[in-house]
């Protein structure tokens, strides 16, 4: 049997709409509604929906144009990250590396050695193009990966894949395939439509740059059952037709050696190892970064005379050289230098670790002044708050919570609530939800005393949504993107949603009258049209929670409008308006801004949603004076609301005030953005990370 074409689907949809309209006419008073007009209007709306969907499908198959736009966005984002890793400078160290063949299954075309400036040419010579960058902590693995990405993007030809950097610390191979995880990353970080992201990944127009294989497990010597081993298996299964898929991976040398000891490595790839920075390269870099190189003369002499001494070993990585430049080029507001480079010659700095800790102890004050007037943070507060976050990441140590592996490197704002325990934030979340609904119940009781069911319904919702807030361990954020309407696909989605809403409003107008039907249709259409990206996470870590609240405001307004219009049919316009405002107030006070999408039914507990809809229908159906079925639909809409990311994040902040055992700033996202500007943190996809793992480990083991 063949499949139906677009024409057959349109005809079937119009016929079905006509049958619905006729059935409603038989059961209700038609009034002034023209059934034929309703059918024609609804049919035209459905045609618009189907045509818009078809146009969007054509756009989603334009892989070359989509890849070009993605390449432009990646280059812009990673150029900023590259400068931040270099201490907001463009001075680099020309790192050298050597090829270390694995016991078997190596890529062909690998030269014996290379350097940073020619890493793109080195990579392009590989067959297949699979590269593993290894080195010691702080050796510049991420910098080299970024340099490679930017070189590939600068010289990119049509048809070339777009390099996209992902943090392997966020990859859970037990839950996702590598391909699905890359697709989700494109959706959440670069705000691509799901169909677009899936097309690019399926056609291998994306080159995954997987940063931090060593960060999947907290154990630097992972065993065969570790996540690192499972991740390598996923890399080996990633294919492009009959060949291995292109990729780039970074990993610490010790971790990769431990994997090879288990006979596990990235097959058909070339592994390179970054060499330590020589004293000549260190001197050249510091000279380029220094305002007055003469201030560094004693340091240069020590590096020359003792190339294997503590100072030379302590400054043998790009990360520590950047630290040294940051600390010793730091000036007071008057212009005087705060520290002299000769401090590095102190007898107490008798080991490489001592040099490292000395630099890290001084970096907070230098970074705080470097960020300027963008925040009112003291160096002491900055160090304390970052210590709290570092100790949380360190304490996870491979722990899992409700099937989710707690991160050891990534800080996602709406997912860090376990830092105060597995229950405390959830309890506060449930308390806020219940308190909001109970407060709304009191307001409804005095505002609408003639409709006692409204107040009773709020009490029932307090129990339902309070339970949901407690049982939902990992709430997902919603998002409304204003820029969405400035794109062709966004406008098409908005028109499609508006057409669908008007079609539903025309059908509903048979029951509640033409005016009410049009208003309800517009409300539903706006709700659907503006929520086109509501199930897509925001493009920056900080705006995840902010956009979740924005989606909530939209949802509250639209839901209140719909409820008010429907209720007005039985009680009059004035009472209907009050009822609409009360419903909006109820949802707003509870913080229950749901992801306005049918996907909620898939991702959340279907049984809970159906039960809540049924209970809401029984309570609100008689109050609206409509059939029980309409009441159930409204109850189902209300039941979309659950314990979401915004309120969970608020619960965390309420539990981490100054008097608490753990204290973080009230505007934590703003603080972490400031830390990125100050060079202490960095952005990796949807997460914040410490600028370097050494900084995180230093804070976790030392007093604040």
XYZ file of C-alpha atoms in Angstrom, residues 29 39 54 170 172 286 292 306 337 420 440 467 470 498 502 512 525 527 536 550 565 607 614 623 626 664 678:
27
model
C -26.825 25.607 20.108
C -15.119 24.250 8.075
C 6.482 21.062 3.774
C 28.907 15.711 29.784
C 27.050 9.544 29.289
C 56.895 35.953 28.416
C 58.700 45.701 30.205
C 68.703 25.705 35.272
C 52.892 46.616 39.398
C 23.190 20.785 48.914
C -3.852 31.370 45.268
C 3.984 15.978 44.373
C 9.158 16.540 44.517
C -1.472 30.751 14.532
C -7.534 29.705 14.648
C -18.979 29.245 22.988
C -2.292 30.112 18.150
C 0.795 29.943 22.523
C 15.002 23.767 23.052
C 10.229 34.025 30.135
C -12.753 33.872 27.833
C 0.011 8.837 34.022
C -9.049 14.333 34.611
C -17.495 25.913 36.846
C -19.142 23.509 29.491
C 26.765 31.095 46.718
C 38.156 37.467 34.497
